[in-house]
XYZ file of C-alpha atoms in Angstrom:
650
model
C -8.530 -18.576 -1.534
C -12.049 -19.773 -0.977
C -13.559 -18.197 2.102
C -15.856 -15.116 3.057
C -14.088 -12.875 6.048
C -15.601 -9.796 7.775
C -13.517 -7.381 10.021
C -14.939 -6.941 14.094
C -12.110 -6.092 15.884
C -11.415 -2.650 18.085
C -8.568 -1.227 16.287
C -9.672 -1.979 13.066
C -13.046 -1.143 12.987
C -12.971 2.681 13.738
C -10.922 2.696 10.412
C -13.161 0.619 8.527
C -16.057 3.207 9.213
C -14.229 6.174 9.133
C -13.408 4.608 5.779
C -17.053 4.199 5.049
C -18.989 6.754 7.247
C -16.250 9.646 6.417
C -13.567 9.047 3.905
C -15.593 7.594 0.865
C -18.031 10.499 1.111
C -15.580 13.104 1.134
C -13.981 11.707 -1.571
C -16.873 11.907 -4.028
C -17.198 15.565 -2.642
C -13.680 15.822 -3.814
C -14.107 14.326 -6.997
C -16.781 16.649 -7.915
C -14.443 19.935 -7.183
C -16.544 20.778 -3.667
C -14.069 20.485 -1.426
C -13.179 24.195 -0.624
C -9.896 25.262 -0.328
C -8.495 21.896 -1.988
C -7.034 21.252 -5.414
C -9.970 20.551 -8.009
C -10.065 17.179 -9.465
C -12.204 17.194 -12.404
C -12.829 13.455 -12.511
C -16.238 13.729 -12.453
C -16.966 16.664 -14.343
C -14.176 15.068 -17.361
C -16.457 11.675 -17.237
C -19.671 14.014 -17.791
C -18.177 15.647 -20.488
C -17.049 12.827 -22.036
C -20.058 11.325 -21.894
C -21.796 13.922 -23.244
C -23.818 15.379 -20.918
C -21.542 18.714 -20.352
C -19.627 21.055 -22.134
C -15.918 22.087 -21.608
C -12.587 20.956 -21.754
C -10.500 18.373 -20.050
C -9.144 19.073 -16.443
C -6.674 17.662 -14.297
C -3.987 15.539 -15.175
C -3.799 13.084 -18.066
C -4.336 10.003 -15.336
C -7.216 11.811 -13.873
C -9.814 8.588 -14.432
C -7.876 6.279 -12.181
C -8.863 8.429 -8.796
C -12.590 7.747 -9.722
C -11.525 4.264 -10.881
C -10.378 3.429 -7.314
C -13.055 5.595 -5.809
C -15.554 3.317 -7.205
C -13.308 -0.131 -5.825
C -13.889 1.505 -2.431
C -17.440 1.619 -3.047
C -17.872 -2.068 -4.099
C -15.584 -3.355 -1.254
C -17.864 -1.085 1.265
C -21.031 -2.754 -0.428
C -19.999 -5.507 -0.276
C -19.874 -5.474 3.893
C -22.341 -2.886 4.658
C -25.026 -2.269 2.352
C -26.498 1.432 1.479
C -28.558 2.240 -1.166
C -27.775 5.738 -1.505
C -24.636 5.303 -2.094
C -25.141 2.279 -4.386
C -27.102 4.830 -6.224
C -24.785 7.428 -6.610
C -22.038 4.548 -8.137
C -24.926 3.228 -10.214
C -25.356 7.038 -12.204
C -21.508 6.998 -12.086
C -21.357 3.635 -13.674
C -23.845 4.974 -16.078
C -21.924 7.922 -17.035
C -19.068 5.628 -17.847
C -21.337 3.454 -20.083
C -21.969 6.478 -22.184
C -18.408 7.541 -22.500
C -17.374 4.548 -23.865
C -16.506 4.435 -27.283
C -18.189 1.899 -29.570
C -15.490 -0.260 -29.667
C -14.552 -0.539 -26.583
C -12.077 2.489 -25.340
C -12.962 4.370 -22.667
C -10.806 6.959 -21.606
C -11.869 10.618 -20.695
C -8.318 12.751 -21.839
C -8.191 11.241 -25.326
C -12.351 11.117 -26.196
C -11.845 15.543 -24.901
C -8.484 16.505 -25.577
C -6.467 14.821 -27.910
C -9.020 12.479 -30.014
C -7.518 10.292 -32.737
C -4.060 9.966 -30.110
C -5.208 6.951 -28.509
C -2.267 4.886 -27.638
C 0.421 6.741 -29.099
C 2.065 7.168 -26.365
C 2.134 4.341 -23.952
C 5.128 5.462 -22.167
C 3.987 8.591 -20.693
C -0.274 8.339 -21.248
C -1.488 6.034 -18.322
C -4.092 5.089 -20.721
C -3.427 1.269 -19.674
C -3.190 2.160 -16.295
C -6.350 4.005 -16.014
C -7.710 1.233 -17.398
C -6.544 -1.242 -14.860
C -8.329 0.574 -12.072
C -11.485 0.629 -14.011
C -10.754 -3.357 -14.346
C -10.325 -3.959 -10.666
C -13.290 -1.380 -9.658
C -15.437 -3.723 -11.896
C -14.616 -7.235 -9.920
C -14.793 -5.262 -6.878
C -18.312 -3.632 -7.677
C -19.542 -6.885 -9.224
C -18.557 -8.629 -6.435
C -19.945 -6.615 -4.050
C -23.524 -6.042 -5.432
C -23.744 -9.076 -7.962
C -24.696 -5.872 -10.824
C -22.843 -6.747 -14.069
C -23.091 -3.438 -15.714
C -19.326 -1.832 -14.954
C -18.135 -5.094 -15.234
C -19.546 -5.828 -18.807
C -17.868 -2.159 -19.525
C -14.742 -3.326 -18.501
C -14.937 -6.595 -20.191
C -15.408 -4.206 -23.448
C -12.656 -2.617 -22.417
C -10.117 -5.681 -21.739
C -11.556 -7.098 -25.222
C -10.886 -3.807 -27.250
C -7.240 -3.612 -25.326
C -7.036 -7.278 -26.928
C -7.657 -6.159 -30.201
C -5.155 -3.557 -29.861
C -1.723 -5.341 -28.171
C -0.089 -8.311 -28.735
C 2.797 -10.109 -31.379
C 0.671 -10.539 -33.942
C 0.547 -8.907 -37.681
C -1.388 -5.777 -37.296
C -1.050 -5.309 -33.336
C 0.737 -2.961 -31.223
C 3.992 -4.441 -29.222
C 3.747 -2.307 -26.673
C 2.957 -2.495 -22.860
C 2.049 0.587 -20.464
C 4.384 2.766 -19.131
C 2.510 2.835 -15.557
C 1.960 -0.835 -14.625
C -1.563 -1.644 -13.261
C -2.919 -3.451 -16.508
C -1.295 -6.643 -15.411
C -2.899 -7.346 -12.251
C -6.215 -6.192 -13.202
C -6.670 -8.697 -15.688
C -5.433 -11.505 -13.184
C -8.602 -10.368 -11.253
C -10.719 -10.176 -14.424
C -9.860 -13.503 -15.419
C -10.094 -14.633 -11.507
C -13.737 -13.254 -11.938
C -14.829 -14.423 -15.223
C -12.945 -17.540 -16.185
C -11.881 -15.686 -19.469
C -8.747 -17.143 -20.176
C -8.229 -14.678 -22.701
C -7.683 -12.023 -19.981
C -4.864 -13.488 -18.196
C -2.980 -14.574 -21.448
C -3.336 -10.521 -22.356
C -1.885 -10.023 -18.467
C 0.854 -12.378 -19.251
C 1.902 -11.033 -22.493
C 1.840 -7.436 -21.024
C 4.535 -9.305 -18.671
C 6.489 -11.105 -21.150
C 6.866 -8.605 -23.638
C 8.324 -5.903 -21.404
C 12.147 -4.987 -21.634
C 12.406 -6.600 -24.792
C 14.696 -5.493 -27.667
C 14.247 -2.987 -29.709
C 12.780 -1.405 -26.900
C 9.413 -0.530 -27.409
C 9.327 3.285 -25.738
C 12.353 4.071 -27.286
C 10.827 3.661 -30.703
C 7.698 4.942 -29.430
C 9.348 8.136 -28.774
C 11.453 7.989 -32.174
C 7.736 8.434 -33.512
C 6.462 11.056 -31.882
C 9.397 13.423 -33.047
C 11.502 12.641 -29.567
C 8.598 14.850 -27.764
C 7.071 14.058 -24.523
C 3.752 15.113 -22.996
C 5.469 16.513 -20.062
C 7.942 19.326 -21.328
C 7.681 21.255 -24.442
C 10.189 20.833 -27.199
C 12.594 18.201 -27.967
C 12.928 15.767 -25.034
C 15.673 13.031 -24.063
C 14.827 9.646 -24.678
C 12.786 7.619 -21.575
C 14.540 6.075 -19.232
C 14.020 2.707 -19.004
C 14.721 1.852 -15.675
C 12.392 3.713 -14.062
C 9.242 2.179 -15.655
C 11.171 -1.328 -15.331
C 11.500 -1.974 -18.766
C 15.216 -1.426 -19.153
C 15.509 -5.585 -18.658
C 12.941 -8.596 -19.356
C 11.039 -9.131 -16.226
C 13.132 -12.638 -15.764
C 16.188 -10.774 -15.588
C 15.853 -7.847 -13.050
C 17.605 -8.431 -10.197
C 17.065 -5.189 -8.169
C 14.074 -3.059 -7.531
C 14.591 0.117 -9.258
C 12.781 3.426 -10.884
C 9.529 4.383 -9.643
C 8.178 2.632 -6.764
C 4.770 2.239 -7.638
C 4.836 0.578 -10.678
C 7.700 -1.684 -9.544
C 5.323 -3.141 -7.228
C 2.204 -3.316 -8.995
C 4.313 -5.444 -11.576
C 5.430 -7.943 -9.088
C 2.539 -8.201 -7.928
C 1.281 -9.192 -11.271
C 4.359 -11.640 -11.285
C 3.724 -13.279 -8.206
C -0.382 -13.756 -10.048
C 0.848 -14.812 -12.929
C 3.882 -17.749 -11.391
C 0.467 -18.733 -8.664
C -1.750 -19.120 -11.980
C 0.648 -21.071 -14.849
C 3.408 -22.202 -12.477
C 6.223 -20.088 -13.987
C 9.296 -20.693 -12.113
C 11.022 -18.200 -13.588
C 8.671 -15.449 -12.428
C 8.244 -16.658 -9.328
C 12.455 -16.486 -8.815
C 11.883 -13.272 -10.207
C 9.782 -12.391 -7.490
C 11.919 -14.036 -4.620
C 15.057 -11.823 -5.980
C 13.235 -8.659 -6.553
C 11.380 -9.009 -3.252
C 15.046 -9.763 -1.262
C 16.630 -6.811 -2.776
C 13.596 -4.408 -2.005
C 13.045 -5.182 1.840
C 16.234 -5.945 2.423
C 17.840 -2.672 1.878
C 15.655 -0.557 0.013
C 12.448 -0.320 2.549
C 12.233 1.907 5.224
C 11.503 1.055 8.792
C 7.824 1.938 8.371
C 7.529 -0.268 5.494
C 7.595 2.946 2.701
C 9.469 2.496 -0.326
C 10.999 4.619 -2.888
C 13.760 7.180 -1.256
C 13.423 9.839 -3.697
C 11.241 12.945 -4.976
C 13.246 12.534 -8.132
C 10.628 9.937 -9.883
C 9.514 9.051 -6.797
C 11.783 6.160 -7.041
C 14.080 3.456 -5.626
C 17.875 4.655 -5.625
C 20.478 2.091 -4.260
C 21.131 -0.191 -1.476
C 20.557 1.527 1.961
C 20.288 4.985 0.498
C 17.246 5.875 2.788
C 17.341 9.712 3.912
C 14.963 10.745 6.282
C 14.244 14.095 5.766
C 14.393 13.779 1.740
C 12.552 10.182 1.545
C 9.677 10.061 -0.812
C 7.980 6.698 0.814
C 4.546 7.607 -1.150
C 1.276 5.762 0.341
C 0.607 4.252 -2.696
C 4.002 2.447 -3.331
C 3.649 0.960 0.578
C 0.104 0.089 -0.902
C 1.431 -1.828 -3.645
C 4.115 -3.488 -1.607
C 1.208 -4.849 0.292
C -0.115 -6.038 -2.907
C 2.590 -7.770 -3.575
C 3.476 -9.052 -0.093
C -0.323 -10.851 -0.391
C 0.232 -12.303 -3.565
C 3.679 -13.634 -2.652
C 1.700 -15.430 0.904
C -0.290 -17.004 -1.728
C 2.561 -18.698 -3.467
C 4.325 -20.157 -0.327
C 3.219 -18.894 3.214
C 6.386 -17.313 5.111
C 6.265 -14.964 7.722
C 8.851 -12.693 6.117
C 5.907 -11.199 3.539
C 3.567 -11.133 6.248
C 5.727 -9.437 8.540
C 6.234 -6.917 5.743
C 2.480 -6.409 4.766
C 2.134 -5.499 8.638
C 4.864 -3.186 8.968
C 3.547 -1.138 6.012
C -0.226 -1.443 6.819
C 0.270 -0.303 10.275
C 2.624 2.122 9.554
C 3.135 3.987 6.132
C -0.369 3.352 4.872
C -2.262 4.479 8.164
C 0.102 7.024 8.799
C -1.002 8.506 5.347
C -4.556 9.653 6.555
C -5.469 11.705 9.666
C -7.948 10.479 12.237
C -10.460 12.573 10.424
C -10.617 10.763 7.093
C -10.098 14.653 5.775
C -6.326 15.075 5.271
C -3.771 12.974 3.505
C -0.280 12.853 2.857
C 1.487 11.980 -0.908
C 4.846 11.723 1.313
C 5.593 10.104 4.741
C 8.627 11.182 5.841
C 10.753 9.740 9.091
C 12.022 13.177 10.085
C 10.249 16.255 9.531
C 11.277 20.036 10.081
C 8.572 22.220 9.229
C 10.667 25.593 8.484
C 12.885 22.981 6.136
C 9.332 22.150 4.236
C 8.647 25.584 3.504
C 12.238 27.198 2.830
C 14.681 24.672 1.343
C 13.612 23.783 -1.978
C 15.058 20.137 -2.012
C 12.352 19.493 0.980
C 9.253 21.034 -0.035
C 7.816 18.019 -1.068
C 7.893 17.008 2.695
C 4.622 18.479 4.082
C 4.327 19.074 8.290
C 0.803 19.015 8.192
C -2.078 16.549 5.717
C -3.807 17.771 2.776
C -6.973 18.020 1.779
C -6.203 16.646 -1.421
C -4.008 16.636 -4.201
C -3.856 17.793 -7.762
C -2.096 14.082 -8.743
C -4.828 12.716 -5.844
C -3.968 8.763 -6.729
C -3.393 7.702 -2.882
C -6.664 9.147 -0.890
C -8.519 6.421 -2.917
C -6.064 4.256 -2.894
C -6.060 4.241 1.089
C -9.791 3.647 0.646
C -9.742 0.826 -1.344
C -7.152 -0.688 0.679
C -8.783 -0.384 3.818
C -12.710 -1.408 2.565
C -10.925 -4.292 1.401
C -8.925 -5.131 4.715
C -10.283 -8.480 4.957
C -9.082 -10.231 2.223
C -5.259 -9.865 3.403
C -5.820 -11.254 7.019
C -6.012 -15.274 6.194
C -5.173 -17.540 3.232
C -6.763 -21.261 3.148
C -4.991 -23.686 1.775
C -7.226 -26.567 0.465
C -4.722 -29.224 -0.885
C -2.979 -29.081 2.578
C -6.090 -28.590 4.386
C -4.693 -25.643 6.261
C -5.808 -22.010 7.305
C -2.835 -19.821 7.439
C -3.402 -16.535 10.095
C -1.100 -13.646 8.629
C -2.738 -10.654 10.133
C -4.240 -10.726 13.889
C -7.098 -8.414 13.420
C -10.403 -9.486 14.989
C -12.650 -11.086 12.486
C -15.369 -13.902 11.301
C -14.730 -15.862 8.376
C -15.373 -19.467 6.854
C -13.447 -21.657 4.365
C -13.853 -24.302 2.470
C -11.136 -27.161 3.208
C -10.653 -31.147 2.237
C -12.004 -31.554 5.759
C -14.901 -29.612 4.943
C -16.400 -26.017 5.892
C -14.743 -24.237 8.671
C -15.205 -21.126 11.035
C -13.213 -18.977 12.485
C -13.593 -16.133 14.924
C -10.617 -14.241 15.591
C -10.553 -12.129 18.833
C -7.415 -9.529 18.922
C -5.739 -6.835 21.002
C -3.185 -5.853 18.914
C -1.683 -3.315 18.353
C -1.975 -2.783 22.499
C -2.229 -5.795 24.042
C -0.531 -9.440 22.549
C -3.636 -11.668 22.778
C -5.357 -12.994 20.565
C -7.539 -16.020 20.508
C -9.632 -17.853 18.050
C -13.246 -19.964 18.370
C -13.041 -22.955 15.668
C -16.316 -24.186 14.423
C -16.282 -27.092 11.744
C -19.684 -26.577 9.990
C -19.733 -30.763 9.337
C -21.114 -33.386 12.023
C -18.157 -35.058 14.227
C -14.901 -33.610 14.626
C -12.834 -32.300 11.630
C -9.291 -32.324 10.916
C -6.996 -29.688 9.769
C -4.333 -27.159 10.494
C -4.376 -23.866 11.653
C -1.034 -21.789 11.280
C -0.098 -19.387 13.505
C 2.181 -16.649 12.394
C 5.634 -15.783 14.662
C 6.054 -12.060 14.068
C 9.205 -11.255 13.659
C 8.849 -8.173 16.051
C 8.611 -10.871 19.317
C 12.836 -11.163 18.794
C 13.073 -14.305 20.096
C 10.399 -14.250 23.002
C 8.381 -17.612 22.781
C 4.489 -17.140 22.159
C 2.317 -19.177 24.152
C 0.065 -21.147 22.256
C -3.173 -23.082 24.435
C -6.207 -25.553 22.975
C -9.726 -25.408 25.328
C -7.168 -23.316 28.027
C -4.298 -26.045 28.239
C -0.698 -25.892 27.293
C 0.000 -26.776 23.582
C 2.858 -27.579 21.292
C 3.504 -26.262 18.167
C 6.140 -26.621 15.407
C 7.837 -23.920 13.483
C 7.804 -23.544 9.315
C 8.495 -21.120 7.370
C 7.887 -18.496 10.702
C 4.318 -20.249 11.060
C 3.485 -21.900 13.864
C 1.227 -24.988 12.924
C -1.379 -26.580 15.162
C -3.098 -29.958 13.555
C -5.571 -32.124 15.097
C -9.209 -33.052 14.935
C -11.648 -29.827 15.384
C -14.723 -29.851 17.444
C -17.320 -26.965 17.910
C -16.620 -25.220 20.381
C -12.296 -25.419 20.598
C -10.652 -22.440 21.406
C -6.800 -21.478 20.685
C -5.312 -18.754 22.348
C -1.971 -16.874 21.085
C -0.019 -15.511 23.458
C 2.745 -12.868 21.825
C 5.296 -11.112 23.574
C 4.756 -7.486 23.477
C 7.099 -5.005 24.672
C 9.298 -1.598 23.967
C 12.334 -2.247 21.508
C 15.326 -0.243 20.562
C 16.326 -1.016 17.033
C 19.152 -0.378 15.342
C 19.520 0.193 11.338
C 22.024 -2.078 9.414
C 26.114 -0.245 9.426
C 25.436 0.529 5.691
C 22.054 2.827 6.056
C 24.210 5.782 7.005
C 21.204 8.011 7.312
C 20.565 5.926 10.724
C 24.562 5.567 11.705
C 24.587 6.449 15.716
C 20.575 6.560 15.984
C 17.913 4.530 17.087
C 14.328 3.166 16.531
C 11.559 2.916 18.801
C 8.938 -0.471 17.756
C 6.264 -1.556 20.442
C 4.790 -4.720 18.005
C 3.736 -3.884 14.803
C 4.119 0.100 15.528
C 7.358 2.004 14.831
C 7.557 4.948 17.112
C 8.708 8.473 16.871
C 9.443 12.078 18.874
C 6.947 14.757 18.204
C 7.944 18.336 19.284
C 4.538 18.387 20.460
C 5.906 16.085 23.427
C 9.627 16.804 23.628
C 10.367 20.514 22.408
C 12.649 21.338 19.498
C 15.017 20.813 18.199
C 14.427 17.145 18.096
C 17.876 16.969 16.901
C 19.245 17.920 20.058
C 17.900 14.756 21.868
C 19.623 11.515 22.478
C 18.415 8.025 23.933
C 20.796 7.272 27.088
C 23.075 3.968 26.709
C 20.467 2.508 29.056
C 17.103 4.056 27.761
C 14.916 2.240 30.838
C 11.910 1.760 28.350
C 8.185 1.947 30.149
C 5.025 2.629 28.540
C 1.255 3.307 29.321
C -1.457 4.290 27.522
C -2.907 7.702 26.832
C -6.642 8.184 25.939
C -5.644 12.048 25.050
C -4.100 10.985 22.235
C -6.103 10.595 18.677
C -8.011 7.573 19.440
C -5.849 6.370 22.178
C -2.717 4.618 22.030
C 0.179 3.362 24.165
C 3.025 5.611 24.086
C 6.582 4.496 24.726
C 8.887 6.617 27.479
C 12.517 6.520 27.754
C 15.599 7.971 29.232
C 17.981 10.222 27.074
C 19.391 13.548 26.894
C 18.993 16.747 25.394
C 21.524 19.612 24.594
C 20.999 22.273 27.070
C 21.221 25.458 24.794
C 20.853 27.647 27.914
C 24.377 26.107 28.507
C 25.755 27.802 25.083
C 27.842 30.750 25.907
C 27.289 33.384 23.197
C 24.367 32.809 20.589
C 26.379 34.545 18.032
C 28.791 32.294 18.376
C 27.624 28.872 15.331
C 30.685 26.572 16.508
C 32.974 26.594 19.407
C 35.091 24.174 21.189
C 33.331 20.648 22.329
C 32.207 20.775 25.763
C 29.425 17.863 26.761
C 26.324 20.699 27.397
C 23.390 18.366 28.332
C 20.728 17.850 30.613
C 18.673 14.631 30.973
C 15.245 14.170 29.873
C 12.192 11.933 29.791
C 11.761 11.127 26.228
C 8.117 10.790 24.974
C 7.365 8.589 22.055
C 3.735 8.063 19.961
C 3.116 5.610 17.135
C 4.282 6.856 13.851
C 0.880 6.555 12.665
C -0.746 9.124 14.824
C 1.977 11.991 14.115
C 0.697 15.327 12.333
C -2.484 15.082 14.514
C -1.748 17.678 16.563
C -0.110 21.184 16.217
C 2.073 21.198 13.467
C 5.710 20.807 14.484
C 8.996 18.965 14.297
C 9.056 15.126 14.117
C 11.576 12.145 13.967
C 11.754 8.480 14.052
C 15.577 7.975 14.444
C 17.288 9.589 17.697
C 20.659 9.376 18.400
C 22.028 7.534 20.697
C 24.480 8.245 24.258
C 27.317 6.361 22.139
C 26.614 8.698 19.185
C-alpha cells in the first residue's frame, strides 16, 4: 500500500509509548542480562563474543539472535515515528557489532561462529539458523526504513545473498528449507524494499520446495546419525506435521503442528499469491485460514491449544485451563490476517486481526511494559499452576522474562508498528479501505490523487468514530472510502453521516463503501452499535458446553477472583443475565467493566465439609457478577480467573 500513517488516538497511544518510553528500554536491559531476578538472555553478550570483542562461550538457547533481531525491528519502527538519538545510537553500536560478526561470506549467526563452527546448516530442522535470519531480514527494512541508514540492511542483503548461494534445486545446493518458518516473509519484505527480484524467487522456492518427497528432514536426520540437538542419544525421526512439511504447501488443508510457524508461512503465502498471482497459494490460504478460525482459534483470537509443541490439535479441541494460545502465534495470525486484507478486503480477516490485537496480544504484557506472559490462558487456577504438572506452564501472574524470550519483542515490534495494519489503499479501485478504528493521520496516493485522512476514535469504550477527508489536489476528488461492519455489532445497523447528514451505504464483502466527490473539509461519521453480549461457543467446543462469554466490542471479558471470590467455578450467569456496564477509572488505565446477574454455590449451605459428594440439592445464592476486559487480568493480586461461566441452564 502506498501511504504514510501515524497513530493519535487515546487508547492506543498510552501503548505506543509505554512501548517506546518503557518496554523497548527494558528490553535492551534484558538483553544485556541486567534485569535482576529474570532469566539471562545472553543475546548481547553472544553477539560480542562473536564478534570478537569478548571472551566466553555461547549462552542461551540455539535461537537466541532472533530476540535481538526483533528488538532491533522495534527500534526502527519507534524511529521511524519518534526520533531519539540515544537510542539510535545504542542500535547503531549494535548494528556494528553485527557487522563484525559476520562471516566473510555472508553468514551471520552467533551459536554456530561460538559453539559448533564448521555445523552451519546441518541441521535445518531443529537449528533456527533460517529463522534467526529472517528477523535480522525484517529488522533491516524496518531500521532502514525508519532512519534511511543502509548499514544493517547491506548486512542482511549479505546475508539473503550467501543464503542464495547455499539453497535451491540446483547441482551443488542444499534442498532444504528451515524448520522454523520466518525466512519466507522476510525476503517478501527484502525484495518489497530493494526491488531484488532475486529475494522473493529465494522466498518462493523456500515455499515451493517444502513437503516435497523424499522429505528433506527426514534425510537430514538420516545424516546426522538419527540425533537431534534437543535430547541426547538416538532420537525418533521429526515429525513432519508440526513444522508443516508433512504435505506441499498447495495441499494442506488444515492448520496443524506448531502454531507459530504455521502462521508465519501463510503469511508468506498470502505475500507470495499478492506478488506473482498464484492461485493456488492463495486457495491455499483461503482453506488454511477457514479451518484455523473456524474451529481452531480461541475466543480471544490465540491459537495453538497445546503445551505439547505448542501446537494446533483438532477441530474444537480448545481447553481452557491447558490452552497454550502463545503471544507470538496470535502475533503471526495478525500477520497473516494483514496480508490476506491485502489480497481481497473482507471483514472476516479484519475482524480476526482485532479480536487477537485487542485481546491475546495486549493481554500478553502488563500495564507496566515489565511483565509478560509466553501463555494466555482463558481459565486460570493459581494452586493448579503450581501443583499439577500438566498446568504449570499456565502462569497466574507475568514474567519478567523468559529463557526462550521470543514474544516480549515480538509484542514490541508489533505494537511500534501498529500503524501499518489500520488502512489498506487500493489504487486501481481508487479506494481506502478502514480495517482498524484507531485514531490516526495518514495520506495515500490514489488514481484521484493524494488523499488525507484523520481518523478520530472511541473505541474500545465508546462506538464513534469519525473521519476529516482532505484531497491534497485543487477541486473536489473522487474516490471511495470503505467502512468496515464489525462483526461484533450482530446485526445492529451503524449509522453512517457526510458534513452531519444521513448517508447511504452499500455492503461488500462486510465493508461498507461510501463513493462520491471529496472536498476539504468533508467529514464522515461512523456510528457502531456498542453494547454487552452473551456468546455462546459452537455444540462441538465441549470445553465451553453449558458456559458463556462476555464481549463488549472488540473486548472479550472475564471473572477475576479479585472481583467475585473463588471458586470462580462455583458461579453461574442467570437465564436472564440483565447486562449493565460503567466505567471504572480504578482499574489499570480505566476501562468499562461489564455487570451481570448469576449465581453462586453457597458453600455455607454444604452440610459436612468432610463430606466430597452428596445428594443434589440446588445450594445457591444470587450474585452480582463483575466482569473486566480480558486484557487487563493479572494486574492485580494474583488469583483465580475465567472467561467461560456457566450458565442457569447448565
Amino acid at each position: 500500500m502506498s501511504g504514510q500513517i501515524r497513530i493519535q488516538d487515546r487508547f492506543w497511544n498510552d501503548y505506543t509509548e509505554l512501548v517506546r518510553q518503557t518496554v523497548i528500554p527494558y528490553q535492551w536491559e534484558a538483553l544485556n542480562d541486567r534485569i535482576e531476578g529474570a532469566e539471562p538472555s545472553c543475546a548481547i553478550r553472544n553477539l560480542r563474543i562473536a564478534a570478537g570483542l569478548e571472551k566466553g562461550e555461547f549462552g542461551g538457547l540455539i535461537f537466541q539472535d532472533s530476540d535481538l533481531a526483533k528488538w532491533l525491528e522495534a527500534v526502527g519502527h519507534s524511529l521511524a515515528v519518534h526520533p531519539d538519538p540515544k537510542l539510535e545510537q545504542i542500535a547503531d553500536e549494535v548494528i556494528d557489532w553485527l557487522g563484525k560478526a559476520q562471516h566473510e561470506n555472508g553468514y551471520l549467526n552467533t551459536y554456530f561462529t561460538i559453539k559448533e563452527p564448521g555445523k552451519q546448516w546441518t541441521n535445518l530442522h531443529e537449528a533456527h539458523e533460517l529463522y534467526c535470519a529472517g528477523h535480522l531480514i525484517e529488522s533491516a527494512v524496518a531500521y532502514y526504513r525508519g532512519t534511511g541508514k543502509r548499514k544493517l540492511l547491506d548486512i542482511a542483503c549479505r546475508l539473503a545473498d550467501h543464503i542464495g548461494d547455499v539453497f535451491g534445486n540446483e547441482p551443488g545446493k542444499l534442498p532444504g528449507y528451515c524448520g522454523h518458518q520466518e525466512i519466507e516473509l522476510a525476503l517478501v519484505k527484502l525484495y518489497e524494499t530493494t526491488g531484488e527480484e532475486r529475494y522473493l524467487r529465494l522466498s518462493r522456492y523456500f515455499i515451493d520446495q517444502r513437503g516435497k518427497k523424499p522429505h528433506y528432514f527426514i534425510e537430514e536426520w538420516e545424516r546426522r546419525g538419527r540425533t537431534s540437538h534437543w535430547t541426547p542419544g538416538i532420537a525418533p525421526p521429526p515429525n513432519l506435521e508440526y513444522s508443516q512439511s508433512h504435505l506441499p504447501v498447495r495441499e494442506q488443508t488444515a492448520a496443524v503442528g506448531h502454531a507459530v510457524r504455521a502462521v508465519y508461512m501463510y503469511t508468506a503465502m498470502a505475500d507470495l499469491a499478492r506478488l506473482t498471482g498464484d492461485e493456488g497459494l492463495r486457495s491455499a490460504c483461503e482453506r488454511l485460514w477457514r479451518n484455523m478460525t473456524e474451529k481452531r482459534m480461541y475466543i480471544t483470537g490465540g491459537i495453538g491449544s497445546t503445551h505439547h509443541g505448542e501446537a494446533f490439535t483438532f477441530d474444537y479441541d480448545l481447553p481452557n485451563d491447558t490452552v497454550y494460545a502463545e503471544t507470538c502465534a496470535s502475533i503471526g495470525l495478525i500477520f497473516f490476517a494483514r496480508r490476506m486484507l491485502q489480497l481481497e478486503a473482507r471483514s472476516e480477516y479484519a475482524d480476526t486481526m482485532e479480536r487477537a490485537l485487542y485481546n491475546n496480544v495486549l493481554g500478553s504484557m502488563s500495564k507496566d511494559g515489565k511483565h509478560f506472559f509466553y501463555v494466555n490462558p482463558l481459565e486460570v487456577w493459581p494452586e493448579a499452576s503450581a501443583r499439577n504438572p500438566d498446568k504449570r506452564h499456565i502462569k497466574p501472574v507475568r514474567q519478567r522474562w523468559f529463557g526462550c524470550a521470543c514474544c516480549p519483542p515480538n509484542v514490541a515490534r508489533l505494537l511500534s508498528s501498529l500503524s501499518e495494519y489500520v488502512y489498506t489503499a487500493d489504487r486501481e479501485r481508487n479506494t481506502v479501505y478502514a480495517h482498524l478504528f484507531i485514531g490516526s493521520e495518514a495520506r495515500f496516493e490514489l488514481a484521484a490523487g493524494n488523499v488525507t485522512l484523520r481518523q478520530r476514535s472511541e473505541l474500545p469504550w465508546a462506538g464513534k468514530v469519525s473521519f476529516a477527508v482532505a484531497p491534497e489536489a485543487e477541486g473536489p476528488a473522487k474516490f471511495a472510502l470503505a467502512l468496515r461492519v464489525p462483526g461484533w455489532c450482530d446485526g445492529g445497523q451503524p449509522k453512517l453521516a457526510v458534513n452531519g447528514e444521513p448517508a447511504a451505504y452499500r455492503v461488500e464483502r462486510g465493508y461498507a463503501f461510501v463513493e462520491r466527490e471529496w472536498t476539504e473539509g468533508d467529514t464522515v461519521s461512523w456510528e457502531l452499535p456498542l453494547q454487552p453480549q452473551v456468546i455462546a461457543a459452537h455444540p462441538s467446543i465441549r470445553a465451553n458446553a453449558g458456559k458463556a462469554a462476555l464481549q463488549r466490542g472488540p473486548l472479550v471479558y472475564c471473572l477475576e477472583e479479585a472481583d467475585n471470590g473463588a471458586p470462580l467455578a462455583s458461579l453461574s450467569l442467570a437465564a436472564e443475565p440483565r447486562l449493565s456496564e460503567r466505567y471504572e477509572a480504578g482499574l489499570p488505565g480505566g476501562a468499562v467493566v461489564i455487570e451481570a446477574d448469576g449465581t453462586a454455590v453457597d458453600g455455607a449451605a454444604w452440610p459436612d465439609d468432610r463430606a466430597p459428594y452428596l445428594p443434589y440439592r440446588h445450594r445457591a445464592k444470587p450474585v452480582r457478577l463483575k466482569a473486566i476486559p480480558y486484557y487487563l487480568w493479572g494486574n492485580r493480586s494474583p488469583g483465580e480467573m475465567s472467561v467461560w461461566i456457566r450458565t442457569a441452564q447448565a
